[in-house]
Every structure is written in structure tokens, then in C-alpha cells.
C-alpha positions as a printed NumPy array, in Angstrom:
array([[  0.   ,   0.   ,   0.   ],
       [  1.422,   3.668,  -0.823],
       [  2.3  ,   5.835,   2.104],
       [  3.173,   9.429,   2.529],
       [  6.864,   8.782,   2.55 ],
       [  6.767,   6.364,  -0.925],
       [  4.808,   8.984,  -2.812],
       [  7.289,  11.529,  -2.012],
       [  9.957,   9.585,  -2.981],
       [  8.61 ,   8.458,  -6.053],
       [  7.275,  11.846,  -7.03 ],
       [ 10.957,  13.   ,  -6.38 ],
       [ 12.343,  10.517,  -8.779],
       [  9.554,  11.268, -11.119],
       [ 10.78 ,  14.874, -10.681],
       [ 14.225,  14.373, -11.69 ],
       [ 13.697,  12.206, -14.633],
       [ 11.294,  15.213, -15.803],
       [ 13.459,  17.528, -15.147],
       [ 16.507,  15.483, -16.996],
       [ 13.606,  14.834, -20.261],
       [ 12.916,  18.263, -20.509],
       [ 16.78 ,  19.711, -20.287],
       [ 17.128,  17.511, -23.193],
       [ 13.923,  19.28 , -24.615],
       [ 12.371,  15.831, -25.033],
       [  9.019,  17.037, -23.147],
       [  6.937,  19.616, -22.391],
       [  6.754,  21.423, -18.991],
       [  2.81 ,  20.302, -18.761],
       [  4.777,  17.174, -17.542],
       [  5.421,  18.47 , -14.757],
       [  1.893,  20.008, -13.936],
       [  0.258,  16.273, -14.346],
       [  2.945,  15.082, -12.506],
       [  2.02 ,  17.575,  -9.875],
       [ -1.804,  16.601, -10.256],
       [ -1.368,  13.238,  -9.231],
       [  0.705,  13.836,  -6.27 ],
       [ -2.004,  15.924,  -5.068],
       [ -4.797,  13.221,  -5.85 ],
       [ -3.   ,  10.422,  -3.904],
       [ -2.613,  12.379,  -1.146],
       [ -5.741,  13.693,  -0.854],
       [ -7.532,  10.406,  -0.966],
       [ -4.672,   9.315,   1.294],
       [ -5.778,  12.276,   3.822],
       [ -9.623,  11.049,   3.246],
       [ -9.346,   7.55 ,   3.321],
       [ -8.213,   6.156,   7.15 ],
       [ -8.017,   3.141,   5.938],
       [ -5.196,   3.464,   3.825],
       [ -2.941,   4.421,   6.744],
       [ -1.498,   6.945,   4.408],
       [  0.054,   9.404,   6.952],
       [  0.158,   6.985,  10.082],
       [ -1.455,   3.585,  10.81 ],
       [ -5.025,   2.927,  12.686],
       [ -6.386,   0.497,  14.059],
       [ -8.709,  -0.563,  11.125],
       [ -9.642,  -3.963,  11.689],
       [ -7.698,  -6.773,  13.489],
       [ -8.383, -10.071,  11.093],
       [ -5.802, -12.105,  13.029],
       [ -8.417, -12.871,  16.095],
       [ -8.924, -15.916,  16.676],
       [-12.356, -15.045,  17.813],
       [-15.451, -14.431,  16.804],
       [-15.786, -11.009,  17.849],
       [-16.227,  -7.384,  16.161],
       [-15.87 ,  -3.831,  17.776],
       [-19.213,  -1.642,  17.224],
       [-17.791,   1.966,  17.933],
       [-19.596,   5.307,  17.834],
       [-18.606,   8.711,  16.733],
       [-20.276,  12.035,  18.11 ],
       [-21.317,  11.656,  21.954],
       [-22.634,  11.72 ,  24.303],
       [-26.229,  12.659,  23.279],
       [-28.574,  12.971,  25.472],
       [-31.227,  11.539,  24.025],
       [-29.902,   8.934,  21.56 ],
       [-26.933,   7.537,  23.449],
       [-28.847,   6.398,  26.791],
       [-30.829,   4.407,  23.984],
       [-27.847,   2.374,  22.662],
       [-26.998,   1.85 ,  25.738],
       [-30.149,   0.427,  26.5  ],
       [-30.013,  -1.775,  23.548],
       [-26.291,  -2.843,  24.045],
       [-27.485,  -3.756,  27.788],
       [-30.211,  -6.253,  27.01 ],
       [-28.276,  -8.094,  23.851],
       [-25.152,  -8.124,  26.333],
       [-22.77 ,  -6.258,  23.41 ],
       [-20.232,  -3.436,  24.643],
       [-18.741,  -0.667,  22.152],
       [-16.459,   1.927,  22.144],
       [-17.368,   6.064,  22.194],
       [-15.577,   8.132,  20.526],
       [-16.497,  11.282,  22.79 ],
       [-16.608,  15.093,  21.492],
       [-14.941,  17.15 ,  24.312],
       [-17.888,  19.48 ,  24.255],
       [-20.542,  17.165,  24.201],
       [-18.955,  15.571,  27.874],
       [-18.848,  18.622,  28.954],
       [-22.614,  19.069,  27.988],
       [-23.72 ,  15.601,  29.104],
       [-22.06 ,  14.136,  31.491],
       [-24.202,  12.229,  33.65 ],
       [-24.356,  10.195,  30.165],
       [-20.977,   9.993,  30.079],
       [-20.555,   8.86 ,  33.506],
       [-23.381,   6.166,  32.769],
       [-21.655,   4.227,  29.326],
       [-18.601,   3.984,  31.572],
       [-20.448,   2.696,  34.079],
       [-21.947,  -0.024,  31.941],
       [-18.708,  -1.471,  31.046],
       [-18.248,   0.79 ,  27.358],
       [-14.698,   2.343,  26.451],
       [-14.047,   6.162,  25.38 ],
       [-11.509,   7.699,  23.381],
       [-10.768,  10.635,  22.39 ],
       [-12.631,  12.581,  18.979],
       [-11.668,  15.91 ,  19.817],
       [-13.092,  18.62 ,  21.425],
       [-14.492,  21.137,  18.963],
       [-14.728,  18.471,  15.912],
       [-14.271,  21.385,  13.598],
       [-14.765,  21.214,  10.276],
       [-11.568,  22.695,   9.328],
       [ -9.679,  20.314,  11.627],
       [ -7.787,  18.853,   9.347],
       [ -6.144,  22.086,   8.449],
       [ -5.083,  22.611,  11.998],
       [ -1.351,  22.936,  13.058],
       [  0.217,  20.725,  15.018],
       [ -0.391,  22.558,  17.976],
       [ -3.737,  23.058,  17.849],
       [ -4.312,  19.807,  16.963],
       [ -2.807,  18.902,  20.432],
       [ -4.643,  21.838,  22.371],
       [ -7.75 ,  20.11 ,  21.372],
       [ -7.164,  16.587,  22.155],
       [ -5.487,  17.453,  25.508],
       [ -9.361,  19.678,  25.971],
       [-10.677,  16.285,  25.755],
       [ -8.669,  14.112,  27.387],
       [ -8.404,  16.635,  30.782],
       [-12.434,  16.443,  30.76 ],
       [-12.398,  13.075,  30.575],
       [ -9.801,  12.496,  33.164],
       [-11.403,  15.086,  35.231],
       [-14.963,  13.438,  35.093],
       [-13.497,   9.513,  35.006],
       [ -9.805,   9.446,  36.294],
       [ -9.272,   8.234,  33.073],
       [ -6.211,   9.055,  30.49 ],
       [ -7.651,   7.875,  27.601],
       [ -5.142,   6.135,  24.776],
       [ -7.962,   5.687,  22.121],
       [ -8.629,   8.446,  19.299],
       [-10.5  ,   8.254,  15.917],
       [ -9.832,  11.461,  13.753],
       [-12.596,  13.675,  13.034],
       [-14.118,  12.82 ,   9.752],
       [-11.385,  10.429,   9.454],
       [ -8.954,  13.049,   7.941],
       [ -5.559,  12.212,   8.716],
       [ -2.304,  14.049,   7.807],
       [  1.706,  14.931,   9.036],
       [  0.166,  17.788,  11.134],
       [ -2.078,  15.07 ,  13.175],
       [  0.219,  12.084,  13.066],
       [  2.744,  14.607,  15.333],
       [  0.177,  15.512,  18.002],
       [ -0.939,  11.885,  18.191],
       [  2.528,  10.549,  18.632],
       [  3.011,  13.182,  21.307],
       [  0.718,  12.647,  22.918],
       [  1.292,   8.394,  22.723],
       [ -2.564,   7.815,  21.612],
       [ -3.743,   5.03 ,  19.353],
       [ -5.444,   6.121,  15.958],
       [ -8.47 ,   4.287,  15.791],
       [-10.473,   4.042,  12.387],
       [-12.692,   1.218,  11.045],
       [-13.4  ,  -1.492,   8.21 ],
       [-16.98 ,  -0.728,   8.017],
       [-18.202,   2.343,   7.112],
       [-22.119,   2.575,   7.734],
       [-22.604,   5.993,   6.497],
       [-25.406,   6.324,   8.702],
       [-25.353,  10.244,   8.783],
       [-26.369,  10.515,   5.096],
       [-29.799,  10.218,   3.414],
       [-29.485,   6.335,   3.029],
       [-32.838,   4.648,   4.722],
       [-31.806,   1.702,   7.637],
       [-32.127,  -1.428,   5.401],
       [-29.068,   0.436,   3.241],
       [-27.34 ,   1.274,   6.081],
       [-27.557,  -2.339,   7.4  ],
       [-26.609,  -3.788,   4.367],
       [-23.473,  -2.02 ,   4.145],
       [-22.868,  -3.332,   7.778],
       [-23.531,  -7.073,   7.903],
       [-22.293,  -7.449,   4.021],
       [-19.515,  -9.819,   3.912],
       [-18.865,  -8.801,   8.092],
       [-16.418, -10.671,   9.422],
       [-14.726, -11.181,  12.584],
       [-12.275,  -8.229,  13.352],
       [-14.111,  -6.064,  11.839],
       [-14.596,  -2.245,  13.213],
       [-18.262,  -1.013,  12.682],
       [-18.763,   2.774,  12.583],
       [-21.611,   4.246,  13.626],
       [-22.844,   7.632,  15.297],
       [-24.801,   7.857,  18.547],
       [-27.368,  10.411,  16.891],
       [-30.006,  10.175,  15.314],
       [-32.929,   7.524,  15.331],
       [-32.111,   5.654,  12.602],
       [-28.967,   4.853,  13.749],
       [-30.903,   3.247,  16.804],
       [-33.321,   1.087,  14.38 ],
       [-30.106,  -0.257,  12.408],
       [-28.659,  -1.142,  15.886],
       [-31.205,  -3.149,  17.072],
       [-31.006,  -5.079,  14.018],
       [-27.495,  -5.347,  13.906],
       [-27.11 ,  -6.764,  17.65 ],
       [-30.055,  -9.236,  16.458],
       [-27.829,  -9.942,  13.112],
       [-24.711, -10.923,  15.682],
       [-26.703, -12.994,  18.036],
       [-27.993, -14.996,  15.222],
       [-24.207, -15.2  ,  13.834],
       [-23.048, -16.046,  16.953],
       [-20.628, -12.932,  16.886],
       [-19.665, -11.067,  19.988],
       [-19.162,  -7.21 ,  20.226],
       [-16.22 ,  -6.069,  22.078],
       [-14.517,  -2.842,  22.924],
       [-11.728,  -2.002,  20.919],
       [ -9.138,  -3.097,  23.194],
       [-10.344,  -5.976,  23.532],
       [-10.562,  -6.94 ,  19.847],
       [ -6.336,  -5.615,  19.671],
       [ -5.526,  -6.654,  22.489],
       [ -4.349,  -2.901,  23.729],
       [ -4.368,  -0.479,  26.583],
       [ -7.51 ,   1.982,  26.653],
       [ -6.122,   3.939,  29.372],
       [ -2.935,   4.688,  30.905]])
């Protein structure tokens, strides 16, 4: 798989043998523009795509277990009035998930907070202001934020989170510093639900249980009712598969916390 650090050195090569073709005048200098262009392309769908582990790697999936488990994780929380019902549902089909908690919304909610940790769930860290310029942040703003989060959580829990899933799933050199910093674990997933969009539930289902496997990493967002209907389902769908959700450290076999 290309990485940050291959491109580069293959656009550099590129670069020189460019340069060498048109000192020669064997080619034109729009060479160089599409050469250009491309760089660009990979490495924006490298900054887009987690799953490529472009800049840094995630935790995308983990198909090495020997057991039959997958992570559920959720994006966006606490809600007030959504999460308390996934926890409800992850209660009475005995499944646990991770949250990936906005620093603002604990600070908002955090009796909720206070309850999915209580119930056995794991946080991690998704920012505080989950701008949507984050991924143009510097370095040290990335860090500002994430330390936000991570001193509300502590300050609420005890807890020093290790966990963190981008927002949006953006990734780049600016973020891969903080993170490493800061010694946290990128989290992303294998299974995309897209459950924020327009799709209807039996889409958004599909997309899940299609070809699911054990390891996988199931995103979803603790927001909105029709995530809750395609949970239901889904914890139904696992029972019947005989599939066990986990948190995420369970399924790598990691550290949540320091």
C-alpha cells in the first residue's frame, strides 16, 4: 500500500527524470503540472481515506483474532437523548462498544458519560471542537484540542484515555505529530455505515452485515434515530451469527487507558 513517505519519494524521482527529459527538450513542462496533479490526488484520498494508513497507521480492523468477535464503535457523543438508547439496547443483547467522545458534548452531558462507563463501554478521544476545518489545523492546535478532551475526561473519570478516531477520518503529518506526542492510538474502522447521510436503515444495514467478518470495526454515530433502528437489528444480526461485540481493546488486544 502507498504511504506518505513512498509517494514523495517516487514523485521526487519522477521529478528528476522530468526535469533530466525536458533539459534535453524531449518534453513539455505540462509534464510536470500532471505530474504535480497526481501527487495531489494520492494524497488527498490518502488524507480522506483512514483506511489506507497513508500518513500513520489505525487500528482498522484486526483479522488475526482468533475469535469471533467485532468492535461496534460510535462517533459524536454523548447525546442525550440517543446515546442512553444504545446503551439500553447494548445492555439487554449483552454487546459493549467503544465512544468516541466530542470534548464538548462531555462537557454538555455528562451524567451520560458517567453512565456508558459505568456499563462497562470504552471512550476515546474525537476531539473537542470536531471542527470542520480540523484537518487544516497545526500541530499545535491539533494537540490543544485533544489534551481539551482528554483533561475532561480524566477530570470526570480518572481516566487518560489512549484511544482516538480522527474527526471525519482526515488524517495528515500535522495530526500524526500531536498523536505521537501525545502516545494515543489512531483508531479508524473497516466498516463504514454511512449512517449520517440520506441512506434509509435497510441500506445502512446492508453495508454493515455485508460480507462482516470477525475483526471487523463497525462505525456508527450515537445520533439520530435511525442509527438506533439499524442497531437493534445489527445486535439481532450478531446474536444470530453467533458474533460477539467487544470494545476495541479488547478486539487488539491494547491499553484503553494509561
Amino acid at each position: 500500500m502507498l504511504n506518505f513517505k513512498s509517494v514523495n519519494i517516487i514523485a521526487g524521482l519522477t521529478s528528476m527524470g522530468l526535469f533530466i527529459l525536458f533539459f534535453i527538450d524531449v518534453i513539455s513542462p505540462l509534464y510536470f503540472g500532471f505530474s504535480l496533479f497526481i501527487w495531489f490526488l494520492i494524497t488527498g484520498f490518502g488524507s480522506a481515506f483512514i483506511g489506507w494508513n497513508y500518513f500513520f497507521k489505525s487500528l482498522n480492523a484486526n483479522y488475526n483474532t482468533k475469535k469471533k468477535q467485532i468492535a461496534i464503535t460510535f462517533d459524536d457523543g454523548p447525546n442525550a437523548t440517543f446515546t442512553p438508547k444504545v446503551l439500553q439496547l447494548l445492555k439487554q443483547y449483552d454487546a459493549k462498544a467503544t465512544f468516541f467522545c466530542i470534548g464538548k458534548h462531555i462537557e454538555a452531558h455528562p451524567e451520560v458519560f458517567k453512565t456508558l462507563l459505568n456499563e462497562g463501554h470504552v471512550v476515546g478521544n474525537h476531539t473537542y471542537s470536531h471542527s470542520h476545518y480540523f484537518g487544516f489545523f497545526g500541530t499545535q492546535r491539533v494537540i490543544k484540542e485533544l489534551e481539551s478532551t482528554n483533561r475532561i475526561i480524566e477530570k470526570i473519570s480518572g481516566l487518560k484515555v489512549k484511544l482516538y478516531r480522527p474527526a471525519f477520518g482526515v488524517t495528515n503529518p500535522n495530526i500524526k505529530k500531536a498523536i505521537s506526542q501525545m502516545g494515543l492510538h489512531s483508531v479508524g474502522w473497516s466498516k463504514r455505515s454511512l449512517d449520517t447521510t440520506g441512506r434509509d436503515e435497510k441500506a445502512v444495514l446492508k453495508r454493515i452485515i455485508n460480507d462482516l467478518k470477525p475483526g471487523d470495526v463497525i462505525l456508527l454515530h450515537d445520533t439520530s434515530e435511525k442509527t438506533i433502528r439499524v442497531l437493534e437489528q445489527l445486535l439481532l444480526f450478531l446474536q444470530q451469527q453467533k458474533l460477539s461485540a467487544v470494545t476495541i481493546d479488547t478486539l487488539f488486544d491494547i491499553k484503553a487507558y494509561a
